[in-house]
XYZ file of C-alpha atoms in Angstrom:
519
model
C 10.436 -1.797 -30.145
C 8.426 0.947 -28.738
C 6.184 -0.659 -25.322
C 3.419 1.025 -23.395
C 3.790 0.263 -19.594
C 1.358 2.835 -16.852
C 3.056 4.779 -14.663
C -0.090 5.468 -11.975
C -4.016 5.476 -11.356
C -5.794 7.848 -9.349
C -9.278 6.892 -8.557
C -11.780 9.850 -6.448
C -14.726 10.396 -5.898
C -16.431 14.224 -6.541
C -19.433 14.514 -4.146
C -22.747 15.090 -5.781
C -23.685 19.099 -5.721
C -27.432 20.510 -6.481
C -25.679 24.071 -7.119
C -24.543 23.155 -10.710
C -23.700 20.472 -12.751
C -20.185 19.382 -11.230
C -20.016 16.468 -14.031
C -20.407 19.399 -16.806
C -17.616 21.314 -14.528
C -14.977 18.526 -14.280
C -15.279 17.737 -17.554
C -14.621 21.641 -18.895
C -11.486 21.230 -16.552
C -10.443 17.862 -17.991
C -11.282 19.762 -21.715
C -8.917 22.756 -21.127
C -5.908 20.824 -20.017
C -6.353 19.147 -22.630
C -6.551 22.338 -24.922
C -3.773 23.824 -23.165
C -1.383 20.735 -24.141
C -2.760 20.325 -27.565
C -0.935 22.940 -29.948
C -4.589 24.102 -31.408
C -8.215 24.949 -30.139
C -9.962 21.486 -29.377
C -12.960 21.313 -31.691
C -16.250 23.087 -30.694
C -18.043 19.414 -30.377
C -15.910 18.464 -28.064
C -17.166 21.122 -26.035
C -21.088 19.904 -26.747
C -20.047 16.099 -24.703
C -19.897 14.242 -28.081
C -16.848 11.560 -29.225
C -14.156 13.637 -31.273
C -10.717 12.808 -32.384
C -8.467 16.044 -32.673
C -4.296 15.891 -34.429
C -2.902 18.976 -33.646
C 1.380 19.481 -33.875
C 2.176 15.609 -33.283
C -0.808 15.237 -30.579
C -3.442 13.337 -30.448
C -6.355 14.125 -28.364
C -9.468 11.816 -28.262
C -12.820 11.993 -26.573
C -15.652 9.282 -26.099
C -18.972 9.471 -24.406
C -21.438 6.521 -23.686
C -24.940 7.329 -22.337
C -27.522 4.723 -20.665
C -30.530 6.093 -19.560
C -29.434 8.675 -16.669
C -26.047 7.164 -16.822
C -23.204 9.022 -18.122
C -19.733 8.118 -18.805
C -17.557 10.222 -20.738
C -13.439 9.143 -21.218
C -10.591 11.268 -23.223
C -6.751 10.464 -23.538
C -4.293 12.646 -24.496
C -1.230 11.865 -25.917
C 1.952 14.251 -25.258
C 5.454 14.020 -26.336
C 8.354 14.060 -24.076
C 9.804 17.565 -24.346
C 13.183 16.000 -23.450
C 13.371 12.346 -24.366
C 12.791 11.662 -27.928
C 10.618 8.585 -28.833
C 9.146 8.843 -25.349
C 5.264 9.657 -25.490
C 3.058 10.397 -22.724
C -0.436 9.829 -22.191
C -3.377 10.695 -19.981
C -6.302 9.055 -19.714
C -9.391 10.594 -17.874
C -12.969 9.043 -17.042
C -15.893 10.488 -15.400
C -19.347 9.256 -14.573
C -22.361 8.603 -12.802
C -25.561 6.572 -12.593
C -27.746 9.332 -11.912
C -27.782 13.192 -11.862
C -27.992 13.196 -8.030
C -25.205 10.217 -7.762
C -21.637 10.944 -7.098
C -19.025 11.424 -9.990
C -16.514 8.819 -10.277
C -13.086 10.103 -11.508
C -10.238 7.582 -12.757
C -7.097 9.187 -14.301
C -4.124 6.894 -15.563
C -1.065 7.800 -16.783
C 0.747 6.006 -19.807
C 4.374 6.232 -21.262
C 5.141 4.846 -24.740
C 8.714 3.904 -25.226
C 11.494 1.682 -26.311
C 14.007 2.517 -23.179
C 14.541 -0.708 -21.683
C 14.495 0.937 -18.281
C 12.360 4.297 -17.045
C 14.368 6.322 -15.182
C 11.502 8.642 -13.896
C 10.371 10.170 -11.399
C 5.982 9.549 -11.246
C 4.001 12.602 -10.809
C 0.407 12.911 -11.275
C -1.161 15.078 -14.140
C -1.761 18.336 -13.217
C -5.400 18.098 -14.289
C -6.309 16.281 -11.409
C -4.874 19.374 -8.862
C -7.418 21.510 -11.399
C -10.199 19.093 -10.740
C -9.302 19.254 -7.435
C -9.417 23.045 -6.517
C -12.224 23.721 -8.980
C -14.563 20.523 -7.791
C -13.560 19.038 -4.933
C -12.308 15.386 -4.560
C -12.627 12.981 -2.092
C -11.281 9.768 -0.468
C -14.164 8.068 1.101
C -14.723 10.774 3.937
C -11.243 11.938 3.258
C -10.981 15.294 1.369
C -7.833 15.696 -1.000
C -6.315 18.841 -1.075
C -2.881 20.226 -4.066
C -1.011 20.948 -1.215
C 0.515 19.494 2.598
C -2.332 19.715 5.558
C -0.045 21.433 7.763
C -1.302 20.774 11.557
C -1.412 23.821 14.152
C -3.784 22.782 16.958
C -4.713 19.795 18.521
C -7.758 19.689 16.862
C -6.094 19.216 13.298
C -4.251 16.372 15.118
C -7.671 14.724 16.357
C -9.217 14.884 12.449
C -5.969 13.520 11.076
C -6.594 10.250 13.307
C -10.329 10.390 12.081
C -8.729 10.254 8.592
C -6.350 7.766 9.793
C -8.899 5.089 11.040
C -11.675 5.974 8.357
C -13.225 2.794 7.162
C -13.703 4.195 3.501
C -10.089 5.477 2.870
C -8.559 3.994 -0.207
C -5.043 5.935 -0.530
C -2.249 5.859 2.188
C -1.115 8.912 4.054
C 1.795 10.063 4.504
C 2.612 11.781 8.002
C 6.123 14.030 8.153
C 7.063 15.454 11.398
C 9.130 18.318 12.629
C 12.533 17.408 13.801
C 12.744 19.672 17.206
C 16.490 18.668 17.985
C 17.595 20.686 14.681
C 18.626 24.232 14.233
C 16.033 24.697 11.303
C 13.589 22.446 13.355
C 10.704 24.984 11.789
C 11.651 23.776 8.552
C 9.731 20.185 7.004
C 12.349 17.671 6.040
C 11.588 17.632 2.708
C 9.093 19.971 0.805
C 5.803 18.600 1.263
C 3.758 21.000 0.058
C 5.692 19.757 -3.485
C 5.471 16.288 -2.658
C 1.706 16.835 -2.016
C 1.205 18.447 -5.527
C 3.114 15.692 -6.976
C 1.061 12.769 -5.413
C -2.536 14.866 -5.456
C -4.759 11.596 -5.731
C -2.712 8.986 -4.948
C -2.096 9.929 -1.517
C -2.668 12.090 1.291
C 0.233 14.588 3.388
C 0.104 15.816 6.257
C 2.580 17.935 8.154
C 2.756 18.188 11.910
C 4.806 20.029 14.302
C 6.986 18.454 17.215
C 5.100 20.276 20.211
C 1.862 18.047 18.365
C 3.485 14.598 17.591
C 2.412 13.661 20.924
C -1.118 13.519 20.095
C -0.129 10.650 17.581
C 1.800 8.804 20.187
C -1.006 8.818 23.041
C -3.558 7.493 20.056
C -1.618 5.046 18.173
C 1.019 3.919 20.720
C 4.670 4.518 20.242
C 5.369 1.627 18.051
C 2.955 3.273 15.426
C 3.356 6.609 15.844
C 6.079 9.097 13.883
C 8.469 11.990 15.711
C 11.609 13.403 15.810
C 11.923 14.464 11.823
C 10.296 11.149 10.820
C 7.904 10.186 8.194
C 5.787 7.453 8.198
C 3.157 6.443 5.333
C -0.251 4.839 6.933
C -1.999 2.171 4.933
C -5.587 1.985 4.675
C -7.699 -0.020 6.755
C -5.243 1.292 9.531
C -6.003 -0.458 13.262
C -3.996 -0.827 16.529
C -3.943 -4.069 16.463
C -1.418 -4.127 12.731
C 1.579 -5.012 12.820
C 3.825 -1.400 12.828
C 6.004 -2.575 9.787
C 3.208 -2.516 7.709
C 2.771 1.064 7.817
C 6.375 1.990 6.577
C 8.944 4.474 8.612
C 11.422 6.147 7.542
C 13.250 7.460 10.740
C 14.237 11.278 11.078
C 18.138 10.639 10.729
C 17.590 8.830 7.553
C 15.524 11.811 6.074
C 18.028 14.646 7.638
C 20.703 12.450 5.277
C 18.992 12.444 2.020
C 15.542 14.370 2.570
C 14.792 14.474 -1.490
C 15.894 10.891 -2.084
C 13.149 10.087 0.639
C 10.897 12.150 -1.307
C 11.580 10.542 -4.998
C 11.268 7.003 -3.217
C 7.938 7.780 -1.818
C 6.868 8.970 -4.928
C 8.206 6.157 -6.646
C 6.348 3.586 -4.082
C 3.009 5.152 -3.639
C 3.019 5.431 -7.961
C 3.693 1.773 -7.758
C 0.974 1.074 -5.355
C -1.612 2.238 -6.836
C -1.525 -0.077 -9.649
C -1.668 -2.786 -7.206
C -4.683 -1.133 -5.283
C -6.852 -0.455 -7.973
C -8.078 -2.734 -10.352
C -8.004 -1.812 -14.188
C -11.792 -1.969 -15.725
C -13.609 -1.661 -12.290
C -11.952 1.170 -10.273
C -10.223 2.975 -13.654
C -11.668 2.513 -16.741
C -9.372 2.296 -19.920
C -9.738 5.039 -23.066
C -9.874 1.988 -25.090
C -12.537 -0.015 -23.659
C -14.850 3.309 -23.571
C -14.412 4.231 -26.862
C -14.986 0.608 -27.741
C -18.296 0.994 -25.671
C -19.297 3.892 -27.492
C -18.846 2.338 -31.267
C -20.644 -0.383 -30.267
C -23.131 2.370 -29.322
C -22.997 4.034 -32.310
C -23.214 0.717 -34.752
C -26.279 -0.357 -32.664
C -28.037 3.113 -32.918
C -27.190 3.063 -36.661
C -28.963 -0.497 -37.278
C -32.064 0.403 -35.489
C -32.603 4.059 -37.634
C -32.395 1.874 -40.658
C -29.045 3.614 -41.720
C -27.914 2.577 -45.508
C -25.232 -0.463 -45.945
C -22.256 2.587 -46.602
C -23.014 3.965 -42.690
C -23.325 0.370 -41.188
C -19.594 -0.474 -43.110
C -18.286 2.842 -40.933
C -19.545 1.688 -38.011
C -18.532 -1.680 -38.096
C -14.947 -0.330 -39.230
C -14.973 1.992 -36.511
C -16.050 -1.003 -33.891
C -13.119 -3.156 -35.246
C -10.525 -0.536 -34.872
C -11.560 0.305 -31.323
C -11.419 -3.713 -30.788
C -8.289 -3.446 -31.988
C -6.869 -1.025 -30.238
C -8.460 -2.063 -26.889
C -6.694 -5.781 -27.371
C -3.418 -4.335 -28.151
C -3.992 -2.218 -24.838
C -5.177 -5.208 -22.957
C -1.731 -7.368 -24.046
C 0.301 -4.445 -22.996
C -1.161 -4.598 -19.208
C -0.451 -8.422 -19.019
C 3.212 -8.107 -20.409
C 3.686 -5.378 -17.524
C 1.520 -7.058 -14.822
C 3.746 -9.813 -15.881
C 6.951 -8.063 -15.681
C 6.066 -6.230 -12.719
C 5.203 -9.889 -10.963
C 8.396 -10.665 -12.554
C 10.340 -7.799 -10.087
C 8.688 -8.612 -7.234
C 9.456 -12.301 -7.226
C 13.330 -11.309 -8.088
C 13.494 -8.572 -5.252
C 11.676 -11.245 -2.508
C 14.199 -14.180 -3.716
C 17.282 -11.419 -3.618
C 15.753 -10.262 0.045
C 15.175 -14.003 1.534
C 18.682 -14.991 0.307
C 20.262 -12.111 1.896
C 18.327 -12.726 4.910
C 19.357 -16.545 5.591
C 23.240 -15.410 4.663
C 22.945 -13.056 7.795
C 21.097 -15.554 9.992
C 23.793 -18.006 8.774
C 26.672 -15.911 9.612
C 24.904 -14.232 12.956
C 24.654 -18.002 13.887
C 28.857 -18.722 12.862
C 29.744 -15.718 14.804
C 27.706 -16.412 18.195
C 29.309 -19.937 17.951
C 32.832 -18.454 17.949
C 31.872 -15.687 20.514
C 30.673 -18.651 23.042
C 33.938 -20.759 22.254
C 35.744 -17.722 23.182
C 34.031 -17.744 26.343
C 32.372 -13.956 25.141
C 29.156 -13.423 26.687
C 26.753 -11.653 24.018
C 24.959 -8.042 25.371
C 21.117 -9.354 25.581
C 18.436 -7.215 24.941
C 16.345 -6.036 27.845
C 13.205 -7.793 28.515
C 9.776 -6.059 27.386
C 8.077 -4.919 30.594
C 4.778 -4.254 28.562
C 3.056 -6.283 25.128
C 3.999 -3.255 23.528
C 7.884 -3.706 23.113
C 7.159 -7.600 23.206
C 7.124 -7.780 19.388
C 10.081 -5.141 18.736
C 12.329 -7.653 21.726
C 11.448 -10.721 19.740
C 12.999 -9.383 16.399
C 16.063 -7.650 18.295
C 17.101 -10.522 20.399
C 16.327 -14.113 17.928
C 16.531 -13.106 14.429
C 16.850 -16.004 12.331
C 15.972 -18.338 15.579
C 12.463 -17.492 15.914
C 9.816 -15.101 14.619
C 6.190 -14.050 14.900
C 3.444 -14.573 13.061
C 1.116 -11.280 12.046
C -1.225 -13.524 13.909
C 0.884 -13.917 17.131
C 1.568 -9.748 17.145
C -1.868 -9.255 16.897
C -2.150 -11.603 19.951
C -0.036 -9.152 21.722
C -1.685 -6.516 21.092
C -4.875 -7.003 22.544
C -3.568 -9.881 25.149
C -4.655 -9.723 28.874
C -2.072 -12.164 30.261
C -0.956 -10.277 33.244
C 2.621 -11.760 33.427
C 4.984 -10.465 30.561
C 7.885 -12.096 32.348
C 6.979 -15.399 31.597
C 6.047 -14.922 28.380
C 9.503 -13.815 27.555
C 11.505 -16.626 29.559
C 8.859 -18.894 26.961
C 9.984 -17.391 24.037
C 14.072 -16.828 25.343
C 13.542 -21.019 25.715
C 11.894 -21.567 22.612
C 14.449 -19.455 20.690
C 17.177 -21.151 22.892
C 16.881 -24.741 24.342
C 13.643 -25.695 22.251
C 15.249 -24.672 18.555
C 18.640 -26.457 19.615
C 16.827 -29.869 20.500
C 15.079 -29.523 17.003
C 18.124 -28.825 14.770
C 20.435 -31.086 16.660
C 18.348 -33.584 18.855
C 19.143 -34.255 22.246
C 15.878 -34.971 24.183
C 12.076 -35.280 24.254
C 9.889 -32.178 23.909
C 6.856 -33.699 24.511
C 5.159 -32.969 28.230
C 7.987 -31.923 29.886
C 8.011 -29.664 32.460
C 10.470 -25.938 31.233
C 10.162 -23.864 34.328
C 7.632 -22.219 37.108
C 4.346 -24.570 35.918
C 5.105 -24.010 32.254
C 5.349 -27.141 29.927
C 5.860 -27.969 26.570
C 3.440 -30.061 24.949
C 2.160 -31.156 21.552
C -1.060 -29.744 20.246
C -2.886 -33.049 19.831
C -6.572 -32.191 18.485
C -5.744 -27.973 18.712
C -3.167 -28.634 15.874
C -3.823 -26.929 13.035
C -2.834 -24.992 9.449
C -0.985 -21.701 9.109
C 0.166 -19.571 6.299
C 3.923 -18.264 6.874
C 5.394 -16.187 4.288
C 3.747 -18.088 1.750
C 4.458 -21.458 3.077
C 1.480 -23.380 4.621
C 2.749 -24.844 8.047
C 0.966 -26.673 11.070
C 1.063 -25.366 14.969
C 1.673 -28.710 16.334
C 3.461 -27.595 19.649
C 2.332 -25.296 22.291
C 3.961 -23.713 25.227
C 1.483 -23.802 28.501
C 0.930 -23.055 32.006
C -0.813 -25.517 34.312
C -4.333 -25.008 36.027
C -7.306 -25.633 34.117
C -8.201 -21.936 33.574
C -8.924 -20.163 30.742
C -9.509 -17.043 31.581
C -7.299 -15.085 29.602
C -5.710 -12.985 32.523
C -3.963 -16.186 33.919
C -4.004 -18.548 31.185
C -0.570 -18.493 29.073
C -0.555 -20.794 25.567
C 2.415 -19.999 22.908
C 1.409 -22.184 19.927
C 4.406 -23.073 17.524
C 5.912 -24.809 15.220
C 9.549 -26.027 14.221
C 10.454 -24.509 10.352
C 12.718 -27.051 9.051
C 13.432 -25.218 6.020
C 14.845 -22.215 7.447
C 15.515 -23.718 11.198
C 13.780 -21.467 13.136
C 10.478 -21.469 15.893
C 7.533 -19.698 14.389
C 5.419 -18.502 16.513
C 1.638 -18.610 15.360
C -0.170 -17.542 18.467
C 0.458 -16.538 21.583
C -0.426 -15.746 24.490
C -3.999 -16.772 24.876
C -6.492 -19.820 24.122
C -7.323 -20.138 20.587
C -10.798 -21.552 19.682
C -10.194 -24.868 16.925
C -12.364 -27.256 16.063
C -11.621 -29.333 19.240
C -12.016 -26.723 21.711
């Protein structure tokens, strides 16, 4: 049985113009793409602004308008068979509007597949309407401009507006930032070809190409641990700060790319498609065909009853009104079966993920056990000398003994403790002495003294409630230094907790005073 499941949104915004009618102008655009796929002329209404429904070789095209005052909102959806897949039908849906003639347009495209394959082997691309709408109008992201094709960078001063993009407040869509690769022969070649990848994702995200002799500029900005060289391509979330954690802003590293550059391509394509379901939200950011044309019967049927139309035109309209219902609760079931199934995947792909995860902590734990009964001693990472590698040391060295918080990193990020050193020989005991006391006993943890002034302690009245991967848990243990300071250049507090469930320290905050309720 045949099943409707979206494949992307693209929301933008097409900044008011008092040259001409830009609404009138995007919706032309929107009108001959939609000619162009249909097998025959549109008809001339559709042209006028008014609702239409046109069959033309196997494809449908429909158009509905709903006016308010000086509100506008206009919606069509065209449906397209695969030219290679039988049984597999496309469709497009496309709203604009406004609230005013000097307001903003509002554009929200989504993109539909009707079929009965169990599983979509596809590879998402946006329509090529919205590259139109974009070359002939003019889209936008917030303050960010989107453009059919890479920003390639060639001065500083391309490398200064990309970090204005990057830290703009009103940016919706992620960016994706590919670098030049200087150590290869072809170094003046992009890894992959983003001017295609940039054509293919026009809408749902933003690329941007920059040299090696520029990467730099992104380093001195955003620090090392967020930045992207040496062939690499990293994709920056909205809402992008130095204080995030650099694993939320994905990288893919240059010698994975130089492997496989179009695989890293298709799975960016495939990610950023999937994101933007998540992002948006369906009847607020995107309107559906469906619930428009439903607006506009509703319209209609009203209008009708107030002229005093005769019983045979009120039947129509009612008729009409049901059949949009209809069709806008079928479309409504379809997005919960596939918000459902997509929940569904995630849930499978975290359980899969934590399952491999504790298999290697348990067998990174069997084989230091037999490497220290063999009298092996283990290479140890070198200590951080800065907060910025403090993070990256913590994951290297005691995977599956102890981890950090988003909380504690962003503690680290903007800390002013002055003595790194310590901080580590806290954490190397926490991850060491501290974790074996809790999984196998062996001694009192509360007030005693662990080296140079530092003592372990419980948090008495500073205890208090975390969320961990889902998991609530309480920081009931913290790591301090004595003096009654807290000035946050000499005052050291780790607070902690021991995770039964998975035996390891997690570390909420560190490495300064947090304000609770008691303090």
């Amino acid at each position: 049985m045949a099943k409707e499941r979206e494949i992307l949104r693209v929301v933008a915004t097409i900044p008011a113009h008092e040259d001409h009618d830009l609404l009138d102008a995007a919706r032309d655009e929107v009108l001959r793409w939609a000619r162009r796929r249909a097998a025959g002329e549109l008809p001339k209404e559709a042209w006028e602004g008014q609702s239409f429904e046109a069959l033309a070789a196997g494809r449908t095209t429909m158009a509905a308008l709903v006016t308010a005052g000086d509100s506008v909102l206009w919606s069509l959806r065209g449906d397209d068979p695969d030219k290679a897949v039988p049984g597999r039908i496309w469709s497009t849906e496309v709203s604009l509007g406004r609230k005013s003639p000097a307001d903003d347009i509002q554009l929200g495209v989504r993109l539909v597949v009707n079929s009965a394959e169990p599983e979509l082997t596809i590879e998402p691309a946006v329509p090529g309407l919205v590259r139109q709408v974009v070359d002939r109008c003019g889209l936008r992201d917030g303050d960010v401009p989107m453009h059919s094709s890479a920003n390639h960078a060639a001065k500083p001063e391309h490398v200064a507006t990309l970090l204005e993009w990057l830290h703009s407040g009103t940016r919706r869509l992620p960016i994706i930032v590919a670098t030049e690769d200087e150590r290869a022969d072809n170094s003046r070649n992009a890894c992959f070809d983003v001017d295609d990848l940039a054509a293919k994702m026009c809408g749902l995200a933003h690329v941007v190409w920059v040299p090696a002799d520029l990467t730099f500029g992104l380093s001195d900005a955003l620090g090392k641990s967020l930045s992207v060289f040496h062939g690499g391509v990293r994709v920056y979330e909205p809402g992008l700060s130095l204080l995030d954690d650099p694993r939320d802003h994905r990288l893919i590293l240059g010698q994975v790319v130089d492997r496989d550059p179009q695989s890293v391509a298709s799975e960016l394509r495939r990610v950023i498609a999937r994101e933007s379901l998540r992002r948006t939200r369906l009847g607020h950011d995107v309107l559906s065909f469906a619930a428009v044309r439903s607006a506009a019967t509703r319209a209609t049927k009203e209008a009708r009853t107030s002229e005093g139309a005769g019983d045979s035109e009120k039947l129509s309209a009612a008729l009409a009104q049901i059949e949009a219902l209809t069709k806008q609760a079928e479309e409504l079931q379809s997005q919960v079966d596939q918000a459902w199934q997509l929940s569904e995947d995630e849930s499978s792909r975290a359980e899969a993920s934590e399952r491999q995860l504790h298999a290697s902590w348990a067998r990174i734990e069997t084989l230091e056990d037999a490497l220290s009964k063999s009298e092996t001693a283990l290479d140890a990472a070198p200590d951080p000398e800065t907060w910025d590698e403090f993070g990256e040391w913590c994951d290297a060295a005691f995977s599956g003994k102890l981890a950090l918080t988003p909380s504690a990193r962003r503690g680290l990020r903007k800390a002013l403790f002055q003595d790194v050193a310590i901080a580590a020989e806290c954490i190397r005991w926490l991850a060491g002495d501290a974790r074996k006391r809790f999984v196998e006993g062996g001694g009192a943890l509360a007030n005693i003294p662990v080296f140079d002034g530092i003592t372990n302690a419980p948090c008495g009245g500073d205890e208090y409630v975390f969320d961990y991967q889902g998991r609530r848990l309480s920081a009931n243990w913290h790591l301090k230094n004595g003096g009654n300071t807290r000035q946050p250049e000499r005052c050291l507090r780790i607070y902690y907790t021991f995770d039964a469930q998975y035996r390891q320290i997690v570390v909420s905050d560190m490495p300064a005073h947090i304000r609770t309720a008691a303090s």
